[in-house]
Structure formats: structure tokens, C-alpha cells
PDB file of C-alpha atoms in Angstrom:
ATOM      1  CA  MET M 145      17.424 111.723  77.096  1.00  0.00           C
ATOM      2  CA  SER M 146      19.385 109.773  74.554  1.00  0.00           C
ATOM      3  CA  GLN M 147      19.843 110.838  71.035  1.00  0.00           C
ATOM      4  CA  LYS M 148      17.683 107.854  69.672  1.00  0.00           C
ATOM      5  CA  HIS M 149      14.812 108.826  72.019  1.00  0.00           C
ATOM      6  CA  ARG M 150      14.846 112.419  70.827  1.00  0.00           C
ATOM      7  CA  ASP M 151      14.798 111.495  67.141  1.00  0.00           C
ATOM      8  CA  HIS M 152      11.781 109.219  67.683  1.00  0.00           C
ATOM      9  CA  ARG M 153       9.836 111.995  69.394  1.00  0.00           C
ATOM     10  CA  SER M 154      10.656 114.598  66.664  1.00  0.00           C
ATOM     11  CA  ARG M 155       9.440 112.241  63.963  1.00  0.00           C
ATOM     12  CA  GLY M 156       6.090 111.763  65.838  1.00  0.00           C
ATOM     13  CA  THR M 157       5.748 115.550  66.189  1.00  0.00           C
ATOM     14  CA  LEU M 158       6.671 116.077  62.513  1.00  0.00           C
ATOM     15  CA  GLY M 159       4.025 113.328  61.323  1.00  0.00           C
ATOM     16  CA  THR M 160       1.394 114.878  63.503  1.00  0.00           C
ATOM     17  CA  ALA M 161       2.029 118.263  62.158  1.00  0.00           C
ATOM     18  CA  LEU M 162       1.893 116.990  58.577  1.00  0.00           C
ATOM     19  CA  LEU M 163      -1.310 115.115  59.226  1.00  0.00           C
ATOM     20  CA  ALA M 164      -2.859 118.140  60.793  1.00  0.00           C
ATOM     21  CA  GLY M 165      -1.705 120.312  57.826  1.00  0.00           C
ATOM     22  CA  ALA M 166      -3.207 117.766  55.406  1.00  0.00           C
ATOM     23  CA  CYS M 167      -6.622 117.733  57.313  1.00  0.00           C
ATOM     24  CA  CYS M 168      -6.629 121.644  57.333  1.00  0.00           C
ATOM     25  CA  ALA M 169      -5.739 121.819  53.598  1.00  0.00           C
ATOM     26  CA  GLY M 170      -8.503 119.245  52.808  1.00  0.00           C
ATOM     27  CA  ALA M 171     -10.926 121.244  54.834  1.00  0.00           C
ATOM     28  CA  VAL M 172     -10.096 124.387  53.066  1.00  0.00           C
ATOM     29  CA  ALA M 173     -10.404 122.710  49.770  1.00  0.00           C
ATOM     30  CA  TYR M 174     -13.848 121.128  50.585  1.00  0.00           C
ATOM     31  CA  ALA M 175     -15.175 124.556  51.763  1.00  0.00           C
ATOM     32  CA  LEU M 176     -13.968 126.130  48.569  1.00  0.00           C
ATOM     33  CA  LEU M 177     -15.485 123.355  46.256  1.00  0.00           C
ATOM     34  CA  ALA M 178     -18.692 122.409  48.198  1.00  0.00           C
ATOM     35  CA  GLY M 179     -19.322 125.676  50.016  1.00  0.00           C
ATOM     36  CA  PRO M 180     -20.915 127.592  47.074  1.00  0.00           C
ATOM     37  CA  ALA M 181     -23.297 124.685  46.516  1.00  0.00           C
ATOM     38  CA  LEU M 182     -24.645 125.100  50.092  1.00  0.00           C
ATOM     39  CA  LEU M 183     -25.340 128.876  49.498  1.00  0.00           C
ATOM     40  CA  PRO M 184     -28.769 130.007  48.062  1.00  0.00           C
ATOM     41  CA  ALA M 185     -28.883 130.765  44.343  1.00  0.00           C
ATOM     42  CA  GLU M 186     -28.338 134.472  43.508  1.00  0.00           C
ATOM     43  CA  ASP M 187     -31.904 134.824  42.153  1.00  0.00           C
ATOM     44  CA  VAL M 188     -33.483 133.338  45.435  1.00  0.00           C
ATOM     45  CA  GLN M 189     -34.627 135.925  47.929  1.00  0.00           C
ATOM     46  CA  ALA M 190     -33.840 134.820  51.404  1.00  0.00           C
ATOM     47  CA  THR M 191     -36.645 135.582  54.034  1.00  0.00           C
ATOM     48  CA  ALA M 192     -37.169 134.945  57.553  1.00  0.00           C
ATOM     49  CA  ALA M 193     -39.999 132.605  58.429  1.00  0.00           C
ATOM     50  CA  MET M 194     -41.700 135.393  60.375  1.00  0.00           C
ATOM     51  CA  THR M 195     -41.601 137.798  57.436  1.00  0.00           C
ATOM     52  CA  PRO M 196     -45.177 138.962  56.762  1.00  0.00           C
ATOM     53  CA  ASP M 197     -44.754 139.199  52.982  1.00  0.00           C
ATOM     54  CA  LEU M 198     -44.292 135.360  52.845  1.00  0.00           C
ATOM     55  CA  ALA M 199     -47.765 134.577  54.120  1.00  0.00           C
ATOM     56  CA  GLY M 200     -49.576 136.394  51.416  1.00  0.00           C
ATOM     57  CA  PRO M 201     -48.344 134.514  48.345  1.00  0.00           C
ATOM     58  CA  ILE M 202     -48.590 131.109  50.122  1.00  0.00           C
ATOM     59  CA  ALA M 203     -52.182 131.791  51.281  1.00  0.00           C
ATOM     60  CA  GLN M 204     -53.106 132.839  47.744  1.00  0.00           C
ATOM     61  CA  ASP M 205     -51.653 129.734  46.265  1.00  0.00           C
ATOM     62  CA  ALA M 206     -53.418 127.546  48.605  1.00  0.00           C
ATOM     63  CA  GLU M 207     -56.667 129.026  47.732  1.00  0.00           C
ATOM     64  CA  GLU M 208     -56.050 128.578  44.046  1.00  0.00           C
ATOM     65  CA  ALA M 209     -54.988 124.863  44.501  1.00  0.00           C
ATOM     66  CA  VAL M 210     -58.468 123.393  45.045  1.00  0.00           C
ATOM     67  CA  GLU M 211     -58.466 119.573  45.159  1.00  0.00           C
ATOM     68  CA  THR M 212     -60.861 118.051  42.735  1.00  0.00           C
ATOM     69  CA  GLY M 213     -62.011 114.422  42.383  1.00  0.00           C
ATOM     70  CA  PRO M 214     -62.855 112.357  39.297  1.00  0.00           C
ATOM     71  CA  VAL M 215     -65.710 113.359  37.070  1.00  0.00           C
ATOM     72  CA  GLY M 216     -68.031 110.746  35.542  1.00  0.00           C
ATOM     73  CA  GLN M 217     -71.360 109.057  35.273  1.00  0.00           C
ATOM     74  CA  LEU M 218     -71.507 105.211  35.366  1.00  0.00           C
ATOM     75  CA  ARG M 219     -74.363 102.764  35.234  1.00  0.00           C
ATOM     76  CA  VAL M 220     -73.434  99.393  36.607  1.00  0.00           C
ATOM     77  CA  GLN M 221     -75.485  96.265  36.353  1.00  0.00           C
ATOM     78  CA  VAL M 222     -74.247  93.341  38.520  1.00  0.00           C
ATOM     79  CA  SER M 223     -75.749  89.882  38.535  1.00  0.00           C
ATOM     80  CA  ASP M 224     -74.902  87.176  41.122  1.00  0.00           C
ATOM     81  CA  ARG M 225     -76.596  83.814  40.781  1.00  0.00           C
ATOM     82  CA  ASP M 226     -80.172  84.492  41.610  1.00  0.00           C
ATOM     83  CA  ARG M 227     -80.045  88.232  42.315  1.00  0.00           C
ATOM     84  CA  ALA M 228     -79.037  91.364  40.366  1.00  0.00           C
ATOM     85  CA  TRP M 229     -78.704  95.105  41.135  1.00  0.00           C
ATOM     86  CA  VAL M 230     -78.200  98.250  39.223  1.00  0.00           C
ATOM     87  CA  ARG M 231     -76.246 101.232  40.445  1.00  0.00           C
ATOM     88  CA  THR M 232     -75.615 104.588  39.076  1.00  0.00           C
ATOM     89  CA  LEU M 233     -72.573 106.469  40.177  1.00  0.00           C
ATOM     90  CA  ASP M 234     -72.405 110.257  39.705  1.00  0.00           C
ATOM     91  CA  CYS M 235     -69.030 111.775  40.285  1.00  0.00           C
ATOM     92  CA  THR M 236     -68.984 115.602  40.022  1.00  0.00           C
ATOM     93  CA  GLY M 237     -65.302 116.196  40.982  1.00  0.00           C
ATOM     94  CA  ASP M 238     -66.307 117.448  44.454  1.00  0.00           C
ATOM     95  CA  PRO M 239     -64.307 115.131  46.826  1.00  0.00           C
ATOM     96  CA  ASP M 240     -66.438 116.207  49.848  1.00  0.00           C
ATOM     97  CA  GLY M 241     -69.815 115.777  48.071  1.00  0.00           C
ATOM     98  CA  ASP M 242     -69.374 112.853  45.804  1.00  0.00           C
ATOM     99  CA  PRO M 243     -70.009 109.220  46.882  1.00  0.00           C
ATOM    100  CA  GLU M 244     -67.091 107.478  48.423  1.00  0.00           C
ATOM    101  CA  ALA M 245     -66.859 105.137  45.460  1.00  0.00           C
ATOM    102  CA  CYS M 246     -65.605 108.086  43.236  1.00  0.00           C
ATOM    103  CA  SER M 247     -62.642 108.674  45.458  1.00  0.00           C
ATOM    104  CA  ALA M 248     -61.928 104.918  45.734  1.00  0.00           C
ATOM    105  CA  LEU M 249     -61.857 104.675  41.967  1.00  0.00           C
ATOM    106  CA  ALA M 250     -59.548 107.598  41.692  1.00  0.00           C
ATOM    107  CA  GLN M 251     -57.178 105.952  44.159  1.00  0.00           C
ATOM    108  CA  VAL M 252     -57.208 102.779  42.194  1.00  0.00           C
ATOM    109  CA  GLU M 253     -56.478 104.641  38.963  1.00  0.00           C
ATOM    110  CA  ALA M 254     -53.682 106.546  40.628  1.00  0.00           C
ATOM    111  CA  GLY M 255     -52.101 103.301  41.665  1.00  0.00           C
ATOM    112  CA  LEU M 256     -52.004 101.627  38.263  1.00  0.00           C
ATOM    113  CA  ASP M 257     -48.437 100.800  37.465  1.00  0.00           C
ATOM    114  CA  ASP M 258     -48.687 100.733  33.691  1.00  0.00           C
ATOM    115  CA  VAL M 259     -49.712 103.999  32.071  1.00  0.00           C
ATOM    116  CA  SER M 260     -51.450 102.180  29.184  1.00  0.00           C
ATOM    117  CA  GLU M 261     -53.433 100.206  31.637  1.00  0.00           C
ATOM    118  CA  GLY M 262     -56.539 102.280  32.238  1.00  0.00           C
ATOM    119  CA  LEU M 263     -59.051 101.825  35.099  1.00  0.00           C
ATOM    120  CA  PHE M 264     -61.607 100.039  32.594  1.00  0.00           C
ATOM    121  CA  THR M 265     -59.055  98.429  30.295  1.00  0.00           C
ATOM    122  CA  GLU M 266     -60.082  94.978  29.109  1.00  0.00           C
ATOM    123  CA  VAL M 267     -57.754  91.906  29.141  1.00  0.00           C
ATOM    124  CA  ARG M 268     -55.677  91.947  26.011  1.00  0.00           C
ATOM    125  CA  GLU M 269     -55.762  89.025  23.558  1.00  0.00           C
ATOM    126  CA  GLY M 270     -53.039  86.497  24.179  1.00  0.00           C
ATOM    127  CA  THR M 271     -52.694  87.455  27.874  1.00  0.00           C
ATOM    128  CA  VAL M 272     -51.732  84.313  29.942  1.00  0.00           C
ATOM    129  CA  CYS M 273     -54.330  83.741  32.699  1.00  0.00           C
ATOM    130  CA  THR M 274     -55.423  80.877  34.887  1.00  0.00           C
ATOM    131  CA  ASP M 275     -58.843  79.153  34.263  1.00  0.00           C
ATOM    132  CA  GLN M 276     -59.949  79.366  37.916  1.00  0.00           C
ATOM    133  CA  VAL M 277     -63.462  80.635  38.510  1.00  0.00           C
ATOM    134  CA  TYR M 278     -63.488  83.062  41.388  1.00  0.00           C
ATOM    135  CA  GLY M 279     -67.215  83.485  41.450  1.00  0.00           C
ATOM    136  CA  PRO M 280     -70.470  83.585  39.449  1.00  0.00           C
ATOM    137  CA  GLN M 281     -70.834  87.381  39.289  1.00  0.00           C
ATOM    138  CA  HIS M 282     -70.900  89.224  35.986  1.00  0.00           C
ATOM    139  CA  ALA M 283     -71.133  93.071  35.505  1.00  0.00           C
ATOM    140  CA  THR M 284     -71.750  95.434  32.789  1.00  0.00           C
ATOM    141  CA  ILE M 285     -70.514  99.112  33.181  1.00  0.00           C
ATOM    142  CA  VAL M 286     -71.583 101.863  30.781  1.00  0.00           C
ATOM    143  CA  GLY M 287     -71.103 105.682  30.839  1.00  0.00           C
ATOM    144  CA  THR M 288     -68.323 108.193  30.895  1.00  0.00           C
ATOM    145  CA  TRP M 289     -65.234 108.516  33.204  1.00  0.00           C
ATOM    146  CA  GLU M 290     -62.899 111.400  32.997  1.00  0.00           C
ATOM    147  CA  GLY M 291     -64.291 112.408  29.604  1.00  0.00           C
ATOM    148  CA  GLN M 292     -63.845 108.906  28.064  1.00  0.00           C
ATOM    149  CA  GLU M 293     -66.676 106.705  27.014  1.00  0.00           C
ATOM    150  CA  VAL M 294     -66.872 103.461  28.931  1.00  0.00           C
ATOM    151  CA  GLU M 295     -68.563 100.216  27.855  1.00  0.00           C
ATOM    152  CA  THR M 296     -67.202  97.014  29.377  1.00  0.00           C
ATOM    153  CA  ARG M 297     -68.244  93.743  30.658  1.00  0.00           C
ATOM    154  CA  LEU M 298     -66.464  91.723  33.355  1.00  0.00           C
ATOM    155  CA  SER M 299     -66.709  88.450  35.222  1.00  0.00           C
ATOM    156  CA  ARG M 300     -64.773  86.470  37.776  1.00  0.00           C
ATOM    157  CA  THR M 301     -63.748  83.758  35.402  1.00  0.00           C
ATOM    158  CA  GLY M 302     -59.887  83.563  35.070  1.00  0.00           C
ATOM    159  CA  SER M 303     -57.082  85.309  37.027  1.00  0.00           C
ATOM    160  CA  CYS M 304     -57.002  88.244  34.544  1.00  0.00           C
ATOM    161  CA  GLU M 305     -60.781  88.915  34.783  1.00  0.00           C
ATOM    162  CA  GLU M 306     -60.671  88.653  38.530  1.00  0.00           C
ATOM    163  CA  ALA M 307     -57.956  91.149  38.717  1.00  0.00           C
ATOM    164  CA  ARG M 308     -60.303  93.487  36.769  1.00  0.00           C
ATOM    165  CA  TRP M 309     -63.126  92.681  39.135  1.00  0.00           C
ATOM    166  CA  GLN M 310     -60.958  93.454  42.196  1.00  0.00           C
ATOM    167  CA  ARG M 311     -59.810  96.724  40.581  1.00  0.00           C
ATOM    168  CA  LEU M 312     -63.473  97.793  40.003  1.00  0.00           C
ATOM    169  CA  ARG M 313     -64.673  96.470  43.282  1.00  0.00           C
ATOM    170  CA  PRO M 314     -65.949 100.039  44.423  1.00  0.00           C
ATOM    171  CA  LEU M 315     -68.440  99.760  41.549  1.00  0.00           C
ATOM    172  CA  THR M 316     -69.352  96.107  41.784  1.00  0.00           C
ATOM    173  CA  GLU M 317     -69.959  95.747  45.467  1.00  0.00           C
ATOM    174  CA  ARG M 318     -73.463  95.539  46.611  1.00  0.00           C
ATOM    175  CA  ILE M 319     -74.372  98.617  48.732  1.00  0.00           C
ATOM    176  CA  GLY M 320     -76.758  98.388  51.623  1.00  0.00           C
TER     177      GLY M 320
END
């Protein structure tokens, strides 16, 4: 082998060794810095999934966390051209026993983006709305909902009122 060829090989071997050393040093440094973050905190008790002690507290917590629905009583009067109907909605907080409209209203309320916008919030003065008429229906809703007194009127005149009508559709729909 010529001298030049041997120098070229030795440089490649040296470069490979330096690269391997740098990778190992990086792995050790990562393990020292990130490794402790992957370990459980000192005050956390590690248990196996099959440990009998684990089932007791979880089962007790599940029994205590009983899901409740909304509570309220609303009287709804809806008029639509030449007909009208009255509906009373009683929501006791029992998701299994209450009418479907109770859980539908709870879902609508949970999906409201603006915290200040409640389920029965009326259109604020100065809100920009279209003048389009979406229907001749009018409704009056009176009662209590989640401990708050409710007394509101709505129609389907203008885009803002139509948005309220759609939001309260579980109350304003004719049943049967």
C-alpha cells in the first residue's frame, strides 16, 4: 500500500471514531439531563396494574362521581301562524329519567364559546344583525334554569334572533 493511501484510511477511521465518541457523549448527556424527567416523582407510589389495592380507591371514586344533568323548570309558549302550543319542561338533574330536551339544552350550554353568553341571553343592543325573516314563529320562555330566573321572548326575525331560536330549538320544537 502506498503512503498516501494509508493516510487516507487512517483519517477515515479517526473521523469515524470521533463521530462515534461524540454520539456516545451526546447520548450520555441526554440520559443525564432528560432521564430524571422520565422517572416517577418521589411521592408517587408505583403499583402494578394487577395490584388489588388499586381497584378499591378507583371503584370508590367512580361511585362518588355520579353524573348529574341540568336542573330547571321552564314553561314555553310557541306560536306559529295559525297554531300555538304550550310545553312545560321539568329537569330534575337525572340524565336517565329527564326528558331528552334537558340533556340537549345542557349540551348546547356546554358548547357556548363566550362565557358571558348564557343559554337564554338576549341579543345585546347595538349588535349587527341581518333583517332577514326566517319564520313567523314567536316564543316566550319563563321559569328557572340552573337556579337562575328565566323570562325571555324570541322570534325568528333577524339573524341574531334566529341564532337564539336555533340555540333553543330543543324547547321550541313541536313535540308529537
